[in-house]
Amino acid sequence: MKSVTAVARPSLAFIKYWGKSPGGPANRPATPSLALTLEGITSTAEVCPSADGRDRVVLGGEEQPERRFAAFFDTLRAELKTDLRFAVTSANTFPTAAGLASSSSGFAALAAACATLARGQRPDDALLSRLARVGSGSACRAVYGGWTLWDAGAEAAQPLFEAGHWPELRVVLAAVHEGPKEHSSRDGMNSTAETSPFYPAWVADAPQLLNEARRALAARDLEAFGQAARKSYQRMFGTMLGADPPLIYWKPASLSLIRAAEDLRRQGLSVWETMDAGPQVKFLCTERDVPAVVEAIRQVLGPEGRWWVTQAGAGVEVRL
Ligand code: DP6
């Protein structure tokens, strides 16, 4: 096999992973997360055997630091019992490292492409999920399409509902700021766990929020799901504000967008925002309310603002 290409879509969590279980294998979460794999924005990884015996990753035309990928490649070689070194060319159709979950789709695509190249055929999703997790925790969810659950302490995610489970649902991603974020999720969650006095409460509270969200998702109850999702992201940021030094990913426009979602709810629309380790705001609503959400985003971000309307998408695809 000369080369393998894989395409993956980002995993947007509504119940958040923020903090790692101490000890043991890399990136096992302290909190359970529940997420949706999105459609329409993608990461692609094209992999072939490396000619010079070194793993190389070029992302969006830029060679990446080896240390960011070392644990991932070493684990993959150990799991698949191979000596292969990989040369990867990767690209995203949306801003990288800006809080739009590019590491989830990036590592899901990378794991699928490298493991397929090493095996000569596509491994099962459970193994891909476990390998992707070593690169970036949230990537274990992006291996699967639709709704996914990644339990606290688990080494892989699991599929919960297929993409068609809630057909009228849409996610509108608003890009408040497209440059890379100041603190990676990894550094942010580690410093929160080490220094925030609120962190133990965040971890203790998370299973309850997961249950609320799971029940609402099964019943396709947007009001209840949105409320659980809002508590999850707000409490995640609450733990960050307690860190030393405090961690603030928001920009003024982020808060304006949160207020815009509140206004829409006051007008009777079921629109629920969430945020990740960056200033971008993501809105969950039904297809019917997308025009109102887009108009609200336009008002806050002005004519320069960018947004994407997405919905539930498929899991990682491998092209031989
Ligand atoms: C806020 O998966 O990027 O988006 O495992 O250290 O690579 P690492 O972190 P990462 O963290 C994602 C955090 C989040 C919430 C989520 O996606 O659940």
PDB file of C-alpha atoms and ligand atoms in Angstrom, residues 11-20 26-28 31-35 68 99-104 107 132-141 150 181 184-187 189-190 202 236-237 240 249 275-278 282, ligand 1:
ATOM      1  CA  SER A  11     -16.510  16.238  17.515  1.00  0.00           C
ATOM      2  CA  LEU A  12     -18.379  19.016  19.331  1.00  0.00           C
ATOM      3  CA  ALA A  13     -19.035  18.184  22.983  1.00  0.00           C
ATOM      4  CA  PHE A  14     -22.203  19.336  24.718  1.00  0.00           C
ATOM      5  CA  ILE A  15     -21.132  17.693  27.972  1.00  0.00           C
ATOM      6  CA  LYS A  16     -17.461  18.565  28.264  1.00  0.00           C
ATOM      7  CA  TYR A  17     -14.226  16.702  28.750  1.00  0.00           C
ATOM      8  CA  TRP A  18     -12.039  18.979  30.840  1.00  0.00           C
ATOM      9  CA  GLY A  19      -9.418  17.228  32.945  1.00  0.00           C
ATOM     10  CA  LYS A  20      -7.587  13.909  32.764  1.00  0.00           C
ATOM     11  CA  ALA A  26      -2.554   9.138  28.143  1.00  0.00           C
ATOM     12  CA  ASN A  27      -5.696  11.257  27.860  1.00  0.00           C
ATOM     13  CA  ARG A  28      -8.196   9.256  29.858  1.00  0.00           C
ATOM     14  CA  THR A  31     -15.220  13.677  33.254  1.00  0.00           C
ATOM     15  CA  PRO A  32     -17.576  11.886  30.857  1.00  0.00           C
ATOM     16  CA  SER A  33     -18.375  13.712  27.632  1.00  0.00           C
ATOM     17  CA  LEU A  34     -21.246  13.549  25.198  1.00  0.00           C
ATOM     18  CA  ALA A  35     -20.706  14.927  21.713  1.00  0.00           C
ATOM     19  CA  ARG A  68       3.375  16.745  19.713  1.00  0.00           C
ATOM     20  CA  GLY A  99     -11.421  26.169  19.453  1.00  0.00           C
ATOM     21  CA  LEU A 100     -13.302  24.551  16.580  1.00  0.00           C
ATOM     22  CA  ALA A 101     -12.219  21.045  17.585  1.00  0.00           C
ATOM     23  CA  SER A 102      -9.644  20.670  14.791  1.00  0.00           C
ATOM     24  CA  SER A 103      -7.535  18.341  16.947  1.00  0.00           C
ATOM     25  CA  SER A 104     -10.477  15.933  17.257  1.00  0.00           C
ATOM     26  CA  PHE A 107      -6.213  12.929  15.077  1.00  0.00           C
ATOM     27  CA  ALA A 132      -6.915   8.576  18.214  1.00  0.00           C
ATOM     28  CA  ARG A 133      -7.370   9.308  21.935  1.00  0.00           C
ATOM     29  CA  VAL A 134      -3.632   9.116  22.540  1.00  0.00           C
ATOM     30  CA  GLY A 135      -3.174  11.977  20.031  1.00  0.00           C
ATOM     31  CA  SER A 136      -5.985  14.096  21.426  1.00  0.00           C
ATOM     32  CA  GLY A 137      -8.706  12.964  23.798  1.00  0.00           C
ATOM     33  CA  SER A 138     -11.661  14.398  21.894  1.00  0.00           C
ATOM     34  CA  ALA A 139     -10.468  12.616  18.717  1.00  0.00           C
ATOM     35  CA  CYS A 140     -11.673   9.265  20.099  1.00  0.00           C
ATOM     36  CA  ARG A 141     -15.232  10.562  19.672  1.00  0.00           C
ATOM     37  CA  TRP A 150     -16.800   8.965  26.139  1.00  0.00           C
ATOM     38  CA  LYS A 181      -5.815  30.178  20.837  1.00  0.00           C
ATOM     39  CA  SER A 184      -4.005  24.727  24.204  1.00  0.00           C
ATOM     40  CA  SER A 185      -6.838  22.659  25.711  1.00  0.00           C
ATOM     41  CA  ARG A 186      -4.193  20.335  27.068  1.00  0.00           C
ATOM     42  CA  ASP A 187      -2.292  23.021  28.994  1.00  0.00           C
ATOM     43  CA  MET A 189      -7.105  21.512  31.485  1.00  0.00           C
ATOM     44  CA  ASN A 190      -3.884  20.502  33.217  1.00  0.00           C
ATOM     45  CA  TRP A 202     -16.541  20.108  38.492  1.00  0.00           C
ATOM     46  CA  MET A 236     -16.168  24.196  32.779  1.00  0.00           C
ATOM     47  CA  PHE A 237     -15.332  27.884  32.430  1.00  0.00           C
ATOM     48  CA  MET A 240     -10.971  27.778  34.670  1.00  0.00           C
ATOM     49  CA  TYR A 249     -10.638  32.061  26.586  1.00  0.00           C
ATOM     50  CA  MET A 275     -18.110  27.011  23.875  1.00  0.00           C
ATOM     51  CA  ASP A 276     -14.803  25.171  24.056  1.00  0.00           C
ATOM     52  CA  ALA A 277     -11.194  26.140  24.729  1.00  0.00           C
ATOM     53  CA  GLY A 278     -11.357  29.221  22.553  1.00  0.00           C
ATOM     54  CA  LYS A 282     -21.575  27.346  18.802  1.00  0.00           C
TER      55      LYS A 282
HETATM   56  C1  DP6 B   1     -13.038  21.968  25.706  1.00  0.00           C
HETATM   57  O1  DP6 B   1      -9.269  16.774  23.245  1.00  0.00           O
HETATM   58  O2  DP6 B   1      -8.239  19.001  22.659  1.00  0.00           O
HETATM   59  O3  DP6 B   1     -13.046  20.876  23.593  1.00  0.00           O
HETATM   60  O4  DP6 B   1      -6.853  15.388  25.101  1.00  0.00           O
HETATM   61  O5  DP6 B   1      -5.332  17.235  25.777  1.00  0.00           O
HETATM   62  O6  DP6 B   1      -5.717  16.776  23.339  1.00  0.00           O
HETATM   63  P1  DP6 B   1      -6.304  16.758  24.749  1.00  0.00           P
HETATM   64  O7  DP6 B   1      -7.514  17.807  24.759  1.00  0.00           O
HETATM   65  P2  DP6 B   1      -8.685  18.050  23.721  1.00  0.00           P
HETATM   66  O8  DP6 B   1      -9.739  18.798  24.673  1.00  0.00           O
HETATM   67  C2  DP6 B   1     -11.018  19.141  24.287  1.00  0.00           C
HETATM   68  C3  DP6 B   1     -11.637  19.977  25.342  1.00  0.00           C
HETATM   69  C4  DP6 B   1     -12.951  20.635  24.978  1.00  0.00           C
HETATM   70  C5  DP6 B   1     -14.143  19.800  25.454  1.00  0.00           C
HETATM   71  C6  DP6 B   1     -14.466  18.543  24.676  1.00  0.00           C
HETATM   72  O9  DP6 B   1     -14.227  18.474  23.448  1.00  0.00           O
HETATM   73  O10 DP6 B   1     -15.021  17.619  25.311  1.00  0.00           O
END
